[in-house]
Coordinates of C-alpha atoms and ligand atoms in Angstrom, one line a residue:
S1 CA 47.8 -66.3 -57.2
M2 CA 47.4 -63.0 -55.7
S3 CA 48.6 -63.6 -52.4
K4 CA 51.7 -65.5 -53.7
L5 CA 52.6 -62.2 -55.7
L6 CA 52.1 -60.2 -52.7
L7 CA 54.3 -62.4 -50.8
L8 CA 57.0 -62.3 -53.7
V9 CA 56.7 -58.3 -53.6
S10 CA 57.1 -58.0 -50.0
L11 CA 60.0 -60.2 -49.8
L12 CA 61.6 -58.5 -52.6
F13 CA 60.8 -55.3 -50.7
T14 CA 62.2 -56.8 -47.5
L15 CA 65.3 -57.4 -49.7
Y16 CA 65.7 -53.9 -51.1
T17 CA 65.3 -52.1 -47.8
N18 CA 67.8 -54.4 -46.2
C19 CA 70.5 -53.5 -48.8
I20 CA 69.6 -49.8 -48.5
C21 CA 71.8 -49.4 -45.5
A22 CA 74.6 -51.4 -46.6
Q23 CA 76.6 -50.0 -49.1
R24 CA 77.8 -46.6 -50.9
N25 CA 76.5 -46.3 -54.4
C26 CA 77.4 -43.3 -56.4
G27 CA 76.1 -42.7 -60.0
T28 CA 78.6 -40.4 -61.2
Y29 CA 80.6 -43.0 -63.8
S30 CA 77.2 -44.1 -64.9
H31 CA 75.9 -40.7 -65.6
S32 CA 79.0 -39.6 -67.3
Q33 CA 78.5 -42.7 -69.6
E34 CA 75.1 -41.8 -70.1
F35 CA 76.0 -38.4 -71.3
L36 CA 78.5 -39.6 -73.7
Q37 CA 75.8 -42.1 -75.1
K38 CA 73.3 -39.4 -75.6
F39 CA 76.2 -37.0 -77.2
P40 CA 79.0 -39.2 -78.6
E41 CA 80.4 -36.3 -80.7
V42 CA 82.1 -35.0 -77.6
K43 CA 83.4 -38.2 -76.6
F44 CA 86.8 -37.7 -78.1
K45 CA 87.4 -34.3 -76.6
T46 CA 86.1 -35.2 -73.2
E47 CA 88.2 -38.1 -73.0
T48 CA 91.2 -35.8 -73.9
L49 CA 90.3 -33.6 -71.1
K50 CA 89.8 -35.8 -68.8
Q51 CA 93.2 -37.5 -69.2
K52 CA 95.4 -34.2 -69.4
L53 CA 93.5 -32.2 -66.6
L54 CA 96.5 -32.4 -64.5
L55 CA 98.6 -29.8 -65.8
K56 CA 98.9 -27.3 -62.5
T57 CA 102.2 -26.2 -61.6
N58 CA 101.7 -23.2 -59.1
D59 CA 98.5 -22.9 -56.6
P60 CA 96.3 -19.8 -57.4
A61 CA 94.9 -17.7 -54.5
R62 CA 91.7 -19.1 -52.8
I63 CA 88.9 -20.2 -54.9
T64 CA 85.8 -19.5 -53.3
I65 CA 82.7 -21.5 -55.0
P66 CA 79.3 -19.8 -54.6
V67 CA 76.8 -22.6 -53.7
V68 CA 73.1 -22.6 -54.4
V69 CA 71.2 -25.7 -52.8
H70 CA 67.9 -26.8 -54.1
I71 CA 65.7 -28.8 -51.7
V72 CA 63.1 -30.9 -53.5
Y73 CA 61.0 -32.8 -51.2
S74 CA 57.8 -34.7 -51.4
Q75 CA 57.8 -35.7 -47.5
K76 CA 58.8 -33.8 -44.6
N77 CA 61.8 -36.0 -43.8
Q78 CA 63.1 -34.7 -46.9
K79 CA 63.2 -30.7 -45.9
F80 CA 66.3 -29.3 -44.3
T81 CA 66.4 -26.3 -42.0
K82 CA 68.9 -23.5 -43.0
A83 CA 71.1 -24.3 -40.0
Q84 CA 71.1 -27.9 -41.6
I85 CA 72.2 -26.9 -44.8
R86 CA 74.6 -24.5 -43.6
N87 CA 76.4 -27.3 -41.6
Q88 CA 76.9 -29.4 -44.6
I89 CA 78.5 -26.5 -46.4
K90 CA 80.6 -26.0 -43.4
I91 CA 81.8 -29.8 -43.6
L92 CA 82.8 -29.4 -47.3
N93 CA 84.9 -26.4 -46.2
E94 CA 86.7 -28.5 -43.5
D95 CA 87.2 -31.1 -45.7
F96 CA 88.6 -29.4 -48.3
A97 CA 90.9 -27.4 -46.0
G98 CA 92.2 -30.5 -44.6
E99 CA 90.8 -29.2 -41.2
N100 CA 88.6 -32.0 -40.3
T101 CA 89.2 -33.4 -37.0
D102 CA 89.4 -37.0 -37.9
I103 CA 92.1 -36.4 -40.4
T104 CA 94.8 -37.3 -37.6
N105 CA 93.3 -41.2 -38.4
V106 CA 95.2 -41.2 -41.5
P107 CA 97.8 -44.1 -40.9
E108 CA 101.5 -43.0 -40.6
K109 CA 102.3 -44.5 -43.8
F110 CA 99.9 -42.5 -46.0
K111 CA 100.4 -39.1 -44.1
E112 CA 102.9 -37.7 -46.7
L113 CA 100.0 -37.9 -49.1
I114 CA 97.8 -35.8 -47.3
A115 CA 96.9 -32.8 -49.6
G116 CA 96.5 -30.4 -46.8
D117 CA 94.5 -27.1 -47.6
T118 CA 93.2 -27.4 -51.1
G119 CA 92.6 -23.6 -51.1
I120 CA 89.1 -24.2 -52.4
R121 CA 85.8 -23.0 -50.1
F122 CA 82.1 -22.9 -50.6
K123 CA 79.8 -20.1 -49.9
L124 CA 76.0 -20.8 -49.3
V125 CA 74.5 -18.1 -51.7
A126 CA 71.0 -19.1 -51.8
I127 CA 68.5 -21.9 -51.0
T128 CA 65.4 -22.9 -52.9
N129 CA 62.8 -25.2 -51.5
T130 CA 60.6 -26.9 -53.5
Y131 CA 57.2 -29.2 -52.7
T132 CA 56.9 -31.7 -55.4
Q133 CA 54.3 -34.3 -56.1
K134 CA 57.0 -36.8 -57.7
T135 CA 58.1 -39.5 -55.0
A136 CA 61.4 -40.3 -56.5
F137 CA 63.5 -38.9 -59.3
L138 CA 65.3 -40.9 -61.8
K139 CA 69.0 -40.3 -62.3
Q140 CA 68.8 -41.3 -65.9
G141 CA 67.1 -38.0 -67.4
D142 CA 68.2 -35.6 -64.6
S143 CA 64.7 -34.6 -63.8
I144 CA 65.3 -33.3 -60.5
K145 CA 67.0 -30.3 -62.4
F146 CA 63.7 -29.1 -64.2
S147 CA 60.9 -27.6 -62.8
K148 CA 58.7 -29.0 -65.7
H149 CA 59.6 -32.3 -64.2
G150 CA 58.7 -31.7 -60.6
G151 CA 62.3 -30.7 -59.8
H152 CA 63.9 -27.2 -60.0
D153 CA 65.7 -25.1 -62.4
M154 CA 69.3 -23.8 -61.5
G155 CA 67.3 -20.3 -63.2
K156 CA 69.7 -17.3 -62.9
Y157 CA 72.5 -19.5 -61.0
L158 CA 74.1 -20.8 -64.0
S159 CA 76.6 -23.4 -63.6
T160 CA 79.5 -21.4 -65.0
K161 CA 79.4 -19.3 -62.0
Y162 CA 77.4 -21.4 -59.4
L163 CA 77.7 -24.8 -58.1
N164 CA 74.0 -26.1 -57.9
I165 CA 73.5 -28.9 -55.5
W166 CA 70.2 -30.6 -55.5
V167 CA 68.8 -32.7 -52.7
G168 CA 66.1 -35.1 -53.0
N169 CA 64.7 -38.5 -53.4
I170 CA 66.7 -39.8 -56.4
I171 CA 67.2 -43.4 -57.8
D172 CA 68.8 -45.3 -60.5
I173 CA 66.6 -47.8 -62.7
I174 CA 69.5 -49.8 -63.5
R175 CA 71.8 -50.2 -60.4
K176 CA 70.2 -51.9 -57.6
G177 CA 70.7 -50.4 -53.8
D178 CA 70.3 -46.7 -52.8
L179 CA 71.6 -44.0 -55.2
F180 CA 73.7 -41.8 -52.7
G181 CA 74.3 -39.1 -55.3
Y182 CA 75.9 -38.1 -58.6
A183 CA 78.0 -35.3 -59.9
S184 CA 78.8 -33.8 -63.4
F185 CA 82.4 -33.9 -64.3
P186 CA 84.1 -30.6 -65.5
W187 CA 85.1 -32.4 -68.8
D188 CA 81.4 -33.3 -69.7
K189 CA 79.3 -30.8 -68.1
E190 CA 76.1 -29.5 -69.7
A191 CA 75.2 -25.7 -68.8
L192 CA 71.6 -26.7 -67.7
T193 CA 72.6 -29.9 -65.8
D194 CA 76.0 -29.4 -64.5
G195 CA 76.1 -29.9 -60.6
V196 CA 75.8 -32.0 -57.8
V197 CA 72.9 -34.3 -56.7
I198 CA 72.5 -35.8 -53.2
N199 CA 70.0 -38.0 -52.1
S200 CA 68.2 -36.4 -48.9
R201 CA 69.1 -39.4 -47.1
Y202 CA 72.7 -38.7 -47.4
F203 CA 72.8 -35.0 -47.2
G204 CA 74.0 -33.1 -43.9
T205 CA 74.6 -35.0 -40.7
R206 CA 70.9 -35.3 -39.6
G207 CA 71.6 -38.9 -39.0
N208 CA 68.9 -40.7 -41.5
V209 CA 71.2 -43.3 -42.2
A210 CA 73.8 -44.9 -39.8
N211 CA 77.5 -44.7 -41.1
Y212 CA 76.6 -42.1 -43.5
N213 CA 75.6 -39.0 -41.7
K214 CA 78.5 -37.0 -41.3
G215 CA 78.2 -35.3 -44.6
R216 CA 80.7 -37.0 -46.6
T217 CA 78.6 -37.9 -49.7
A218 CA 78.7 -34.2 -50.6
T219 CA 82.5 -34.0 -50.3
H220 CA 82.7 -37.1 -52.6
E221 CA 80.1 -35.6 -55.2
V222 CA 82.2 -32.4 -55.3
G223 CA 85.3 -34.3 -55.5
H224 CA 83.8 -35.4 -59.0
W225 CA 82.4 -32.3 -59.7
L226 CA 86.2 -30.9 -59.5
G227 CA 87.7 -33.8 -61.8
L228 CA 88.2 -36.7 -59.4
L229 CA 87.5 -40.0 -60.6
H230 CA 87.1 -43.1 -58.0
L231 CA 90.0 -44.6 -56.8
W232 CA 89.4 -47.8 -58.9
G233 CA 89.8 -45.5 -61.8
D234 CA 87.6 -45.4 -64.8
K235 CA 85.1 -47.6 -64.7
E236 CA 82.4 -49.5 -62.6
D237 CA 83.4 -50.5 -59.2
D238 CA 82.5 -54.3 -59.9
S239 CA 84.6 -54.2 -63.2
P240 CA 87.6 -56.7 -62.4
I241 CA 90.3 -54.7 -64.0
C242 CA 93.0 -52.3 -62.9
T243 CA 92.9 -48.8 -64.5
N244 CA 93.9 -45.2 -64.1
D245 CA 92.3 -42.5 -61.8
Y246 CA 94.8 -40.2 -63.4
V247 CA 96.5 -39.3 -60.2
D248 CA 99.9 -40.5 -59.8
D249 CA 99.9 -40.7 -55.9
T250 CA 96.9 -42.8 -55.2
P251 CA 97.6 -46.3 -55.4
S252 CA 95.6 -48.5 -58.1
Q253 CA 93.1 -50.6 -56.9
K254 CA 90.5 -53.1 -58.5
Y255 CA 87.5 -52.5 -56.8
S256 CA 85.8 -50.1 -54.2
N257 CA 86.0 -50.6 -50.5
G258 CA 82.8 -50.5 -48.2
E259 CA 82.4 -50.1 -44.6
C260 CA 85.9 -49.4 -42.9
P261 CA 88.6 -52.0 -43.8
E262 CA 91.5 -52.5 -41.4
F263 CA 94.7 -51.1 -42.4
P264 CA 96.9 -52.2 -44.2
K265 CA 94.9 -53.4 -47.1
L266 CA 97.0 -54.8 -50.1
S267 CA 96.3 -53.8 -53.5
E268 CA 95.5 -56.4 -55.9
C269 CA 96.9 -54.1 -58.8
H270 CA 100.3 -54.5 -58.0
E271 CA 103.0 -57.5 -57.4
T272 CA 104.9 -54.8 -55.0
E273 CA 103.5 -54.2 -51.6
N274 CA 100.9 -51.4 -52.4
R275 CA 98.4 -50.4 -49.9
E276 CA 94.9 -49.1 -50.7
L277 CA 94.2 -45.6 -50.0
F278 CA 90.6 -46.6 -48.6
M279 CA 90.6 -43.5 -46.1
N280 CA 90.3 -41.3 -49.1
Y281 CA 87.1 -39.2 -49.9
M282 CA 87.0 -41.0 -53.4
D283 CA 86.3 -44.5 -52.2
Y284 CA 82.9 -45.9 -51.0
V285 CA 83.4 -46.3 -47.2
F286 CA 81.4 -45.3 -44.4
D287 CA 81.3 -41.4 -43.6
N288 CA 83.6 -41.5 -40.7
C289 CA 86.4 -43.8 -42.7
M290 CA 86.7 -41.3 -45.6
I291 CA 88.9 -38.3 -44.4
M292 CA 91.4 -37.2 -46.7
F293 CA 92.4 -35.9 -50.5
S294 CA 95.8 -36.6 -51.7
R295 CA 98.3 -34.0 -53.0
G296 CA 98.0 -35.5 -56.5
Q297 CA 94.0 -35.1 -56.3
K298 CA 94.6 -31.4 -54.9
Q299 CA 96.5 -30.6 -58.1
R300 CA 93.7 -32.3 -60.3
M301 CA 91.0 -30.2 -58.6
L302 CA 93.2 -27.0 -58.8
A303 CA 94.0 -27.5 -62.5
N304 CA 90.3 -26.8 -63.4
F305 CA 91.2 -23.0 -62.3
D306 CA 94.2 -22.8 -64.5
N307 CA 94.7 -20.9 -67.4
D308 CA 92.6 -23.1 -69.7
G309 CA 91.0 -24.8 -67.1
L310 CA 87.3 -26.2 -67.3
R311 CA 86.0 -24.1 -64.2
L312 CA 87.3 -20.9 -65.2
G313 CA 84.3 -19.1 -64.7
F314 CA 84.6 -19.5 -60.7
V315 CA 87.7 -17.5 -60.9
D316 CA 87.4 -13.8 -60.1
S317 CA 87.1 -12.5 -63.8
S318 CA 88.2 -8.9 -62.8
K319 CA 91.7 -10.6 -62.1
T320 CA 91.6 -12.7 -65.3
K321 CA 90.2 -9.6 -67.3
I322 CA 93.2 -7.7 -66.0
K323 CA 96.0 -10.2 -66.7
R324 CA 94.7 -10.6 -70.1
N325 CA 94.1 -6.8 -70.7
L326 CA 91.0 -7.7 -72.4
E327 CA 87.3 -7.2 -71.7
F328 CA 85.0 -9.8 -72.7
P329 CA 81.3 -10.8 -72.9
E330 CA 80.4 -13.2 -70.1
I331 CA 77.3 -15.1 -70.6
L332 CA 75.5 -14.6 -67.4
N333 CA 72.0 -16.7 -68.0
Y334 CA 70.1 -19.1 -70.1
I335 CA 66.5 -19.3 -69.0
N336 CA 63.7 -20.1 -71.2
K337 CA 65.9 -20.2 -74.3
T338 CA 66.8 -16.8 -73.6
L339 CA 70.5 -16.0 -73.3
S340 CA 71.6 -13.0 -71.8
W341 CA 75.4 -11.5 -71.3
S342 CA 77.6 -8.9 -69.9
K343 CA 77.9 -5.7 -71.5
V344 CA 81.5 -4.8 -72.9
G345 CA 82.7 -1.2 -73.1
K346 CA 81.9 0.3 -76.6
T347 CA 80.7 -2.6 -78.3
E348 CA 78.6 -1.7 -81.5
R349 CA 77.0 -5.2 -81.8
Y350 CA 77.3 -8.8 -80.7
A351 CA 77.5 -11.9 -82.5
V352 CA 75.6 -14.7 -81.3
K353 CA 77.3 -18.0 -82.6
I354 CA 75.7 -21.1 -81.9
R355 CA 77.7 -24.1 -83.1
T356 CA 75.8 -27.6 -83.5
L357 CA 78.5 -29.8 -81.9
D358 CA 77.4 -33.0 -84.2
N359 CA 78.0 -31.5 -87.3
N360 CA 80.1 -28.2 -86.6
Q361 CA 77.4 -26.1 -88.3
I362 CA 77.6 -22.6 -87.0
Q363 CA 74.5 -20.2 -87.3
T364 CA 75.3 -16.6 -86.5
Y365 CA 72.8 -13.7 -85.3
F366 CA 73.6 -10.2 -84.6
T367 CA 72.3 -7.9 -81.8
K368 CA 73.0 -4.5 -80.4
G369 CA 71.5 -5.7 -76.9
T370 CA 72.5 -8.0 -74.3
S371 CA 70.1 -10.6 -74.6
M372 CA 68.6 -12.9 -77.3
E373 CA 65.9 -15.3 -77.6
L374 CA 67.3 -18.2 -79.6
P375 CA 65.9 -19.5 -82.6
D376 CA 64.2 -23.1 -82.7
I377 CA 67.1 -25.3 -82.0
D378 CA 67.0 -29.3 -81.7
E379 CA 66.1 -30.4 -78.2
T380 CA 68.2 -33.6 -78.8
K381 CA 71.3 -32.0 -79.7
L382 CA 74.4 -30.4 -77.9
Y383 CA 75.5 -26.7 -78.9
E384 CA 78.4 -24.6 -78.1
I385 CA 77.3 -20.6 -77.9
T386 CA 79.8 -18.2 -77.9
I387 CA 79.5 -14.2 -77.9
E388 CA 81.8 -12.1 -79.7
S389 CA 81.5 -8.3 -79.3
S390 CA 83.2 -6.0 -81.5
S391 CA 83.7 -2.1 -81.9
Q392 CA 85.7 -0.2 -84.3
T393 CA 88.6 -1.0 -81.9
A394 CA 88.4 -4.1 -80.2
K395 CA 87.2 -7.3 -80.7
S396 CA 86.6 -10.0 -77.9
A397 CA 84.7 -13.4 -77.5
S398 CA 82.9 -15.1 -74.1
R399 CA 83.7 -18.3 -73.0
P400 CA 81.7 -20.8 -74.5
L401 CA 78.9 -22.4 -73.1
I402 CA 77.9 -26.0 -73.8
V403 CA 74.1 -26.4 -74.0
N404 CA 71.4 -28.9 -74.8
P405 CA 68.2 -26.7 -74.8
R406 CA 65.1 -27.8 -72.8
Ligands
ZN1 ZN1 81.6 -41.4 -56.7
CA2 CA1 96.4 -43.5 -59.1

């Protein structure tokens, strides 16, 4: 009967709301799996890149990442003041500098693993505020990243040059519990969706949810955005196997840790006495319990900015150009299927090369200008776009842009 149904619905709702506060739940791993299911043609390449990201030898100069925060709200309590947003950026900077005050809580045994200053900093350059009628955004489909789906486009803040952080009410249709956030890995990024998404309830320090109000969900997700995996490796946290996170100094662990375990907690992945590094940002513990990156994680993150790194767009390109003694076009924007790029000296014409990644076919278009509307290309496919400039004396090419046109 109707009343029984209502009772059942209210019971389920109670169970659901009760479990909301309990356990961190990050959607990055499944987001990556969904990406590869959609575009299996890049699976081999991304697998290789993921495994060999750690090539870093010497530390680069400081890397400053320009950040754009997109607040998407349907209710007042999903809005944030500028001060609250700035505070979240400040926390990111402290955590990546190893200047968080709670770092002193790292147990003696693990102190030698502390990364210290990663050299990575974040600079807030823009905030967008969008009222939406949509009460929740599914992770599957990335709707929060598109204006036409009630979210907000990255627009002129192309992900090769900006870290876009979307903040809104996000949900995962498959996993139970509250979705805290999800990020794109450097190896399976797509230009229009690359970035970080954080549930409004876990953004900043406003204190919506006890134990998760210190801004560490952002630190965790940005860690993914820079190539870090969870401590339990390349799998879901409830899968009972020991796999690799591709970082040598983080001990293997089988499952995620919740709340704040007591030290020492022995790992189930070794016969020897190996303790779990649950106080690391890449575990699932409370905000005030995750307090450090390891040295190995720092190296892995910095590899993004190495010579052939996956996030080279964030390295000051004037310096790169001097080093390579080469001027090359840079793709600046991709808005409404119109691509624009930077002008290169005496270039007579530019070649726009569009490679379809599932069959490697290349279409080439020529222009004298520095922008072009792309021809009709298949919205279900993934493309790699490169701009080549040529004059009588010189030839150069942009870094490729991976796009699923929408
Ligand atoms: Zn995560
Ligand atoms: Ca490890």
